[in-house]
Short mmCIF file of C-alpha atoms in Angstrom, two decimals:
data_model
loop_
_atom_site.label_atom_id
_atom_site.label_comp_id
_atom_site.label_asym_id
_atom_site.label_seq_id
_atom_site.Cartn_x
_atom_site.Cartn_y
_atom_site.Cartn_z
CA UNK A 1 -12.76 -19.66 13.58
CA UNK A 2 -12.14 -20.46 9.92
CA UNK A 3 -9.28 -18.78 8.12
CA UNK A 4 -11.71 -16.86 5.88
CA UNK A 5 -13.44 -15.44 8.94
CA UNK A 6 -10.09 -14.39 10.35
CA UNK A 7 -9.22 -12.55 7.15
CA UNK A 8 -12.56 -10.74 7.16
CA UNK A 9 -12.04 -9.75 10.79
CA UNK A 10 -8.47 -8.64 10.11
CA UNK A 11 -9.61 -6.48 7.21
CA UNK A 12 -12.43 -5.06 9.31
CA UNK A 13 -9.76 -3.29 11.34
CA UNK A 14 -9.21 -1.03 8.38
CA UNK A 15 -12.88 -0.41 7.56
CA UNK A 16 -14.16 3.15 7.36
CA UNK A 17 -15.84 4.29 10.55
CA UNK A 18 -15.92 7.27 12.88
CA UNK A 19 -13.27 6.83 15.53
CA UNK A 20 -13.70 7.40 19.24
CA UNK A 21 -11.21 10.08 20.23
CA UNK A 22 -9.65 9.75 23.65
CA UNK A 23 -7.47 12.61 24.79
CA UNK A 24 -4.06 11.32 25.77
CA UNK A 25 -3.00 12.68 29.14
CA UNK A 26 0.68 12.04 28.44
CA UNK A 27 1.21 15.14 26.36
CA UNK A 28 -0.36 17.99 28.30
CA UNK A 29 2.84 19.25 29.93
CA UNK A 30 6.51 18.88 29.11
CA UNK A 31 9.00 18.73 31.93
CA UNK A 32 11.59 21.50 31.94
CA UNK A 33 14.55 19.84 30.29
CA UNK A 34 17.81 21.03 28.84
CA UNK A 35 17.19 20.16 25.22
CA UNK A 36 20.31 18.85 23.50
CA UNK A 37 18.49 16.78 20.87
CA UNK A 38 15.04 16.24 19.43
CA UNK A 39 13.36 13.06 18.23
CA UNK A 40 11.18 12.84 15.12
CA UNK A 41 9.36 9.55 14.66
CA UNK A 42 7.89 8.01 11.48
CA UNK A 43 6.27 4.67 10.79
CA UNK A 44 3.58 2.21 11.78
CA UNK A 45 2.00 0.67 14.90
CA UNK A 46 5.39 -0.11 16.45
CA UNK A 47 5.77 3.65 16.98
CA UNK A 48 2.20 5.09 16.84
CA UNK A 49 1.40 6.78 20.20
CA UNK A 50 -2.15 7.64 19.17
CA UNK A 51 -2.20 9.48 15.85
CA UNK A 52 -4.85 7.06 14.64
CA UNK A 53 -7.14 8.31 17.42
CA UNK A 54 -7.69 11.40 15.27
CA UNK A 55 -8.46 9.85 11.87
CA UNK A 56 -11.40 7.80 10.64
CA UNK A 57 -10.30 4.19 11.03
CA UNK A 58 -10.83 1.09 13.08
CA UNK A 59 -7.08 0.55 13.33
CA UNK A 60 -7.27 1.79 16.91
CA UNK A 61 -6.06 0.89 20.37
CA UNK A 62 -7.86 3.58 22.39
CA UNK A 63 -9.83 1.18 24.55
CA UNK A 64 -9.22 -1.28 27.40
CA UNK A 65 -7.06 -3.32 27.92
CA UNK A 66 -4.53 -1.38 25.83
CA UNK A 67 -2.34 0.76 28.06
CA UNK A 68 -3.19 -1.17 31.22
CA UNK A 69 0.38 -1.74 32.42
CA UNK A 70 1.98 1.70 32.38
CA UNK A 71 -0.44 4.46 31.44
CA UNK A 72 -3.42 2.88 33.22
CA UNK A 73 -5.64 4.13 30.40
CA UNK A 74 -5.70 3.49 26.61
CA UNK A 75 -3.54 6.12 24.94
CA UNK A 76 -3.83 4.66 21.44
CA UNK A 77 -0.65 2.58 21.60
CA UNK A 78 -0.93 -1.03 20.42
CA UNK A 79 0.61 -2.34 23.61
CA UNK A 80 -0.12 -2.88 27.28
CA UNK A 81 2.27 -0.02 28.02
CA UNK A 82 5.16 1.79 26.40
CA UNK A 83 6.40 1.40 22.84
CA UNK A 84 9.98 1.05 21.64
CA UNK A 85 9.95 4.73 20.68
CA UNK A 86 8.83 5.71 24.20
CA UNK A 87 11.85 3.97 25.69
CA UNK A 88 14.18 5.55 23.15
CA UNK A 89 12.88 8.99 24.18
CA UNK A 90 13.40 8.09 27.83
CA UNK A 91 16.99 6.95 27.24
CA UNK A 92 17.66 10.21 25.37
CA UNK A 93 16.35 12.13 28.41
CA UNK A 94 13.37 13.44 26.44
CA UNK A 95 9.68 13.48 27.43
CA UNK A 96 7.17 11.24 25.69
CA UNK A 97 7.09 12.46 22.10
CA UNK A 98 3.48 13.49 21.32
CA UNK A 99 1.46 12.43 18.28
CA UNK A 100 1.46 15.08 15.56
CA UNK A 101 -2.34 15.08 15.45
CA UNK A 102 -2.76 15.66 19.18
CA UNK A 103 -4.98 18.76 19.43
CA UNK A 104 -3.19 21.95 20.38
CA UNK A 105 0.31 20.52 19.95
CA UNK A 106 2.47 23.33 18.57
CA UNK A 107 5.65 22.85 20.61
CA UNK A 108 8.09 20.84 18.54
CA UNK A 109 11.37 21.58 20.31
CA UNK A 110 11.57 18.00 21.56
CA UNK A 111 10.34 16.58 18.25
CA UNK A 112 7.02 15.00 17.29
CA UNK A 113 5.66 11.58 16.32
CA UNK A 114 3.99 11.08 12.91
CA UNK A 115 3.60 7.27 13.02
CA UNK A 116 0.29 5.66 12.11
CA UNK A 117 -0.72 2.08 12.91
CA UNK A 118 -1.35 0.06 9.75
CA UNK A 119 0.66 2.35 7.49
CA UNK A 120 3.35 1.47 5.01
CA UNK A 121 5.92 2.95 2.69
CA UNK A 122 3.49 2.45 -0.19
CA UNK A 123 0.55 4.80 -0.57
CA UNK A 124 -1.68 1.85 -1.52
CA UNK A 125 -1.14 0.03 1.80
CA UNK A 126 -4.43 0.41 3.76
CA UNK A 127 -5.14 3.43 1.57
CA UNK A 128 -7.61 5.84 3.10
CA UNK A 129 -7.48 4.34 6.58
CA UNK A 130 -3.95 5.26 7.72
CA UNK A 131 -1.35 8.00 7.42
CA UNK A 132 1.09 6.67 4.84
CA UNK A 133 4.79 7.44 4.99
CA UNK A 134 4.69 10.18 2.34
CA UNK A 135 1.86 11.93 4.18
CA UNK A 136 3.93 11.71 7.36
CA UNK A 137 6.74 13.36 5.42
CA UNK A 138 4.35 16.15 4.46
CA UNK A 139 3.53 16.67 8.13
CA UNK A 140 7.25 16.89 8.88
CA UNK A 141 7.63 19.58 6.23
CA UNK A 142 4.87 21.52 7.97
CA UNK A 143 6.70 21.17 11.30
CA UNK A 144 10.01 22.31 9.83
CA UNK A 145 8.32 25.42 8.43
CA UNK A 146 6.67 26.14 11.77
CA UNK A 147 10.00 25.78 13.57
CA UNK A 148 11.57 28.30 11.22
CA UNK A 149 8.76 30.73 11.94
CA UNK A 150 8.95 30.17 15.70
CA UNK A 151 12.70 30.19 16.35
CA UNK A 152 14.24 31.52 13.15
CA UNK A 153 16.07 29.85 10.27
CA UNK A 154 19.43 29.43 12.00
CA UNK A 155 18.04 27.87 15.20
CA UNK A 156 15.66 25.65 13.24
CA UNK A 157 18.50 24.44 11.02
CA UNK A 158 20.59 23.60 14.09
CA UNK A 159 17.70 21.78 15.79
CA UNK A 160 16.88 19.70 12.71
CA UNK A 161 20.54 18.86 12.17
CA UNK A 162 21.18 17.58 15.70
CA UNK A 163 17.81 15.78 15.90
CA UNK A 164 17.46 12.02 15.52
CA UNK A 165 14.88 10.57 13.13
CA UNK A 166 13.66 7.01 13.68
CA UNK A 167 11.61 5.05 11.15
CA UNK A 168 9.73 1.74 11.36
CA UNK A 169 8.03 0.78 8.10
CA UNK A 170 7.56 -2.12 5.69
CA UNK A 171 5.82 -4.96 7.51
CA UNK A 172 2.33 -3.80 6.50
CA UNK A 173 3.38 -3.36 2.88
CA UNK A 174 4.34 -7.03 2.68
CA UNK A 175 1.65 -8.56 4.89
CA UNK A 176 -1.48 -6.88 3.50
CA UNK A 177 -1.37 -8.46 0.03
CA UNK A 178 -1.29 -11.92 1.61
CA UNK A 179 -4.08 -11.13 4.05
CA UNK A 180 -6.19 -9.63 1.26
CA UNK A 181 -5.29 -12.36 -1.24
CA UNK A 182 -4.02 -9.75 -3.70
CA UNK A 183 -1.62 -10.73 -6.47
CA UNK A 184 1.68 -8.93 -6.00
CA UNK A 185 4.69 -8.45 -8.30
CA UNK A 186 7.69 -10.72 -7.92
CA UNK A 187 9.71 -10.38 -4.75
CA UNK A 188 12.52 -8.32 -6.25
CA UNK A 189 10.14 -5.84 -7.87
CA UNK A 190 7.89 -5.44 -4.84
CA UNK A 191 10.74 -4.95 -2.38
CA UNK A 192 12.24 -2.49 -4.83
CA UNK A 193 9.04 -0.43 -4.69
CA UNK A 194 9.05 -0.34 -0.88
CA UNK A 195 12.76 0.47 -0.60
CA UNK A 196 12.40 3.06 -3.37
CA UNK A 197 9.64 4.91 -1.51
CA UNK A 198 11.61 4.75 1.72
CA UNK A 199 14.68 6.12 -0.06
CA UNK A 200 12.69 9.12 -1.33
CA UNK A 201 11.51 9.91 2.20
CA UNK A 202 15.02 9.59 3.67
CA UNK A 203 16.43 11.96 1.07
CA UNK A 204 13.61 14.46 1.64
CA UNK A 205 14.28 14.45 5.39
CA UNK A 206 17.97 14.97 4.61
CA UNK A 207 17.19 17.88 2.26
CA UNK A 208 15.09 19.51 4.99
CA UNK A 209 18.00 19.23 7.42
CA UNK A 210 17.98 15.78 9.00
CA UNK A 211 21.32 14.04 9.33
CA UNK A 212 20.98 11.30 11.99
CA UNK A 213 18.53 8.50 11.23
CA UNK A 214 17.66 5.26 13.01
CA UNK A 215 15.94 2.26 11.42
CA UNK A 216 14.55 -1.12 12.44
CA UNK A 217 15.07 -4.14 10.25
CA UNK A 218 11.88 -6.05 9.50
CA UNK A 219 10.86 -8.62 12.06
CA UNK A 220 9.76 -12.19 11.26
CA UNK A 221 6.11 -11.19 11.50
CA UNK A 222 5.08 -14.57 10.11
CA UNK A 223 5.77 -15.82 13.66
CA UNK A 224 3.45 -13.25 15.22
CA UNK A 225 0.19 -14.79 16.50
CA UNK A 226 -1.75 -13.67 13.40
CA UNK A 227 0.96 -15.20 11.21
CA UNK A 228 0.49 -18.57 12.88
CA UNK A 229 -3.26 -18.23 12.20
CA UNK A 230 -2.57 -17.52 8.53
CA UNK A 231 -0.45 -20.66 8.42
CA UNK A 232 -3.39 -22.71 9.67
CA UNK A 233 -3.38 -22.08 13.39
CA UNK A 234 -3.06 -25.67 14.58
CA UNK A 235 0.54 -26.84 14.41
CA UNK A 236 2.31 -23.75 15.74
CA UNK A 237 4.12 -23.10 12.48
CA UNK A 238 5.03 -19.61 11.30
CA UNK A 239 3.72 -18.20 8.02
CA UNK A 240 6.89 -18.53 5.98
CA UNK A 241 5.64 -16.93 2.75
CA UNK A 242 6.71 -13.59 4.22
CA UNK A 243 10.34 -14.66 4.57
CA UNK A 244 11.63 -13.93 1.02
CA UNK A 245 10.27 -10.38 1.28
CA UNK A 246 11.64 -9.85 4.78
CA UNK A 247 15.10 -11.17 3.94
CA UNK A 248 15.43 -9.17 0.73
CA UNK A 249 14.07 -6.01 2.37
CA UNK A 250 16.55 -6.26 5.22
CA UNK A 251 19.44 -6.89 2.84
CA UNK A 252 18.45 -4.00 0.57
CA UNK A 253 17.94 -1.65 3.52
CA UNK A 254 21.43 -2.36 4.85
CA UNK A 255 22.94 -1.76 1.39
CA UNK A 256 20.95 1.45 0.96
CA UNK A 257 22.08 2.94 4.26
CA UNK A 258 25.75 2.25 3.51
CA UNK A 259 25.34 3.89 0.10
CA UNK A 260 23.61 6.93 1.56
CA UNK A 261 26.39 7.32 4.12
CA UNK A 262 28.81 7.70 1.20
CA UNK A 263 26.48 9.75 -0.99
CA UNK A 264 25.06 12.24 1.50
CA UNK A 265 27.51 14.44 3.40
CA UNK A 266 27.03 14.17 7.16
CA UNK A 267 24.47 11.33 6.94
CA UNK A 268 24.70 8.96 9.91
CA UNK A 269 22.57 5.93 10.67
CA UNK A 270 21.67 3.23 13.13
CA UNK A 271 20.10 -0.08 12.08
CA UNK A 272 18.64 -2.28 14.83
CA UNK A 273 18.19 -5.96 14.01
CA UNK A 274 14.62 -6.83 15.01
CA UNK A 275 14.61 -10.17 13.22
CA UNK A 276 17.46 -11.78 15.16
CA UNK A 277 16.36 -10.22 18.43
CA UNK A 278 12.81 -11.62 18.17
CA UNK A 279 13.96 -14.99 16.86
CA UNK A 280 16.19 -15.41 19.90
CA UNK A 281 13.25 -14.83 22.24
CA UNK A 282 10.95 -17.12 20.30
CA UNK A 283 13.53 -19.91 20.40
CA UNK A 284 14.67 -19.36 24.01
CA UNK A 285 11.88 -17.46 25.82
CA UNK A 286 12.81 -18.48 29.38
CA UNK A 287 16.32 -17.11 28.90
CA UNK A 288 14.78 -13.64 28.64
CA UNK A 289 12.10 -13.98 31.30
CA UNK A 290 9.16 -15.10 29.14
CA UNK A 291 6.95 -18.14 29.59
CA UNK A 292 4.81 -17.85 26.46
CA UNK A 293 6.27 -17.00 23.05
CA UNK A 294 3.42 -18.04 20.74
CA UNK A 295 0.13 -17.12 22.40
CA UNK A 296 -0.73 -13.44 22.74
CA UNK A 297 -1.87 -12.03 26.06
CA UNK A 298 -5.05 -10.55 24.56
CA UNK A 299 -7.23 -11.84 21.73
CA UNK A 300 -9.16 -14.90 20.66
CA UNK A 301 -8.81 -18.02 18.54
CA UNK A 302 -5.64 -20.03 18.05
CA UNK A 303 -2.69 -18.32 19.74
CA UNK A 304 -5.12 -15.43 20.45
CA UNK A 305 -4.14 -14.44 16.97
CA UNK A 306 -7.43 -12.87 15.92
CA UNK A 307 -7.56 -9.06 16.17
CA UNK A 308 -10.26 -9.09 18.83
CA UNK A 309 -8.45 -7.62 21.85
CA UNK A 310 -10.82 -5.25 23.63
CA UNK A 311 -13.87 -6.50 21.75
CA UNK A 312 -14.14 -3.47 19.44
CA UNK A 313 -13.44 -5.00 16.04
CA UNK A 314 -16.43 -7.18 15.27
CA UNK A 315 -15.49 -10.02 17.64
CA UNK A 316 -16.95 -9.12 21.03
CA UNK A 317 -15.46 -12.06 22.89
CA UNK A 318 -11.78 -12.10 23.75
CA UNK A 319 -9.44 -13.56 26.36
CA UNK A 320 -6.95 -11.68 28.52
CA UNK A 321 -3.97 -13.32 30.21
CA UNK A 322 -3.33 -13.11 33.95
CA UNK A 323 0.29 -11.96 33.73
CA UNK A 324 1.24 -9.92 30.68
CA UNK A 325 4.95 -10.11 31.58
CA UNK A 326 4.90 -13.83 30.78
CA UNK A 327 4.17 -13.06 27.12
CA UNK A 328 6.25 -11.93 24.18
CA UNK A 329 3.11 -10.68 22.38
CA UNK A 330 0.33 -8.54 23.77
CA UNK A 331 -2.13 -8.92 20.90
CA UNK A 332 -2.31 -10.46 17.42
CA UNK A 333 0.60 -8.47 16.00
CA UNK A 334 2.22 -6.39 18.74
CA UNK A 335 4.67 -7.15 21.50
CA UNK A 336 4.37 -6.45 25.21
CA UNK A 337 5.97 -3.52 27.01
CA UNK A 338 8.46 -5.94 28.57
CA UNK A 339 9.62 -7.05 25.14
CA UNK A 340 9.69 -3.46 23.85
CA UNK A 341 11.93 -2.39 26.71
CA UNK A 342 14.37 -5.21 26.05
CA UNK A 343 14.55 -4.35 22.36
CA UNK A 344 14.86 -0.62 22.94
CA UNK A 345 17.75 -1.22 25.33
CA UNK A 346 19.51 -3.38 22.73
CA UNK A 347 18.95 -0.75 20.01
CA UNK A 348 20.27 1.91 22.38
CA UNK A 349 23.34 0.15 23.79
CA UNK A 350 23.95 -2.78 21.47
CA UNK A 351 26.76 -3.37 19.03
CA UNK A 352 26.32 -1.31 15.82
CA UNK A 353 25.08 -3.35 12.87
CA UNK A 354 28.00 -2.60 10.60
CA UNK A 355 31.15 -0.62 9.92
CA UNK A 356 30.45 3.10 10.09
CA UNK A 357 27.06 2.74 11.75
CA UNK A 358 26.00 3.64 15.31
CA UNK A 359 23.80 2.29 18.04
CA UNK A 360 21.09 4.79 18.99
CA UNK A 361 23.02 6.11 21.97
CA UNK A 362 25.97 6.83 19.72
CA UNK A 363 23.70 8.42 17.14
CA UNK A 364 22.26 10.84 19.70
CA UNK A 365 25.73 11.68 21.00
CA UNK A 366 27.36 12.14 17.59
CA UNK A 367 28.18 15.63 16.35
#
């Protein structure tokens, strides 16, 4: 397929259409747990457990073969199984954290998930087809008000203070302009806009009561299957035009979190290094139990890098691998459950990214 056709197909994901809603069975009943912490989740497809099932968009994963490994049905996650955020909840001895838009969900004592596949820190990113980060913040404000009504101001304040908030955002902000061939400001200015919006959201969460926040650095998404297609799709090269944005974003995010730790009383953070983690597995896949680091398990075209998995996005034909555990990537832009578990374990137990920071286990356990 020509590059222009790929771009059209990629953009078709975010076209306006009525979505097929599939009820996710994972959220009907909570186990009886001794709640010591809650988990509130913000971001994009790395964390979206199915919020996009309930909005009008084609940025969906509520059809086969998504979910085939663990859930045995498509929950709306862009993965064959569990996401990084699902594993984090498991390690924290919490149930699966339900999507905010799941019908009838009014029990927030364990937290809730606001993430939306395709979203960014900027309102303009996939505008109208996703739940942007500021809208997710508005949902969180609604939840905090409901908690105060349900359990009282004092209990709600305590719950929000001991909760952990994890955020994955930025990759869509930087990738969409290239995919859409839109002129963007210079690197410094554009990254400043993204970091500025993220800063506003962090401070709003803090003002509402949040104190413990976990973040992912940006990955080298130019080496995702769709990135290799953007590069030309023949020589295996990554799309390196993303790199200046990724590097500056990651540097600025690290600086920001250190500043906020000084500026905001009681603010604690964890920053997990996606970039280095993924690069290690792309350079040495067999060391981590993978056989294929470039070609996705599900999709079509070079590296199965076209967004055709499941045959619901304009391209009816797609290929599906025999053993998903051989692959780093499940589809054009999302990793497999096996990869997600490895990363979640590193974020949970790994060495903190800098002086004064925590791994996620330490963040949950901190007072």
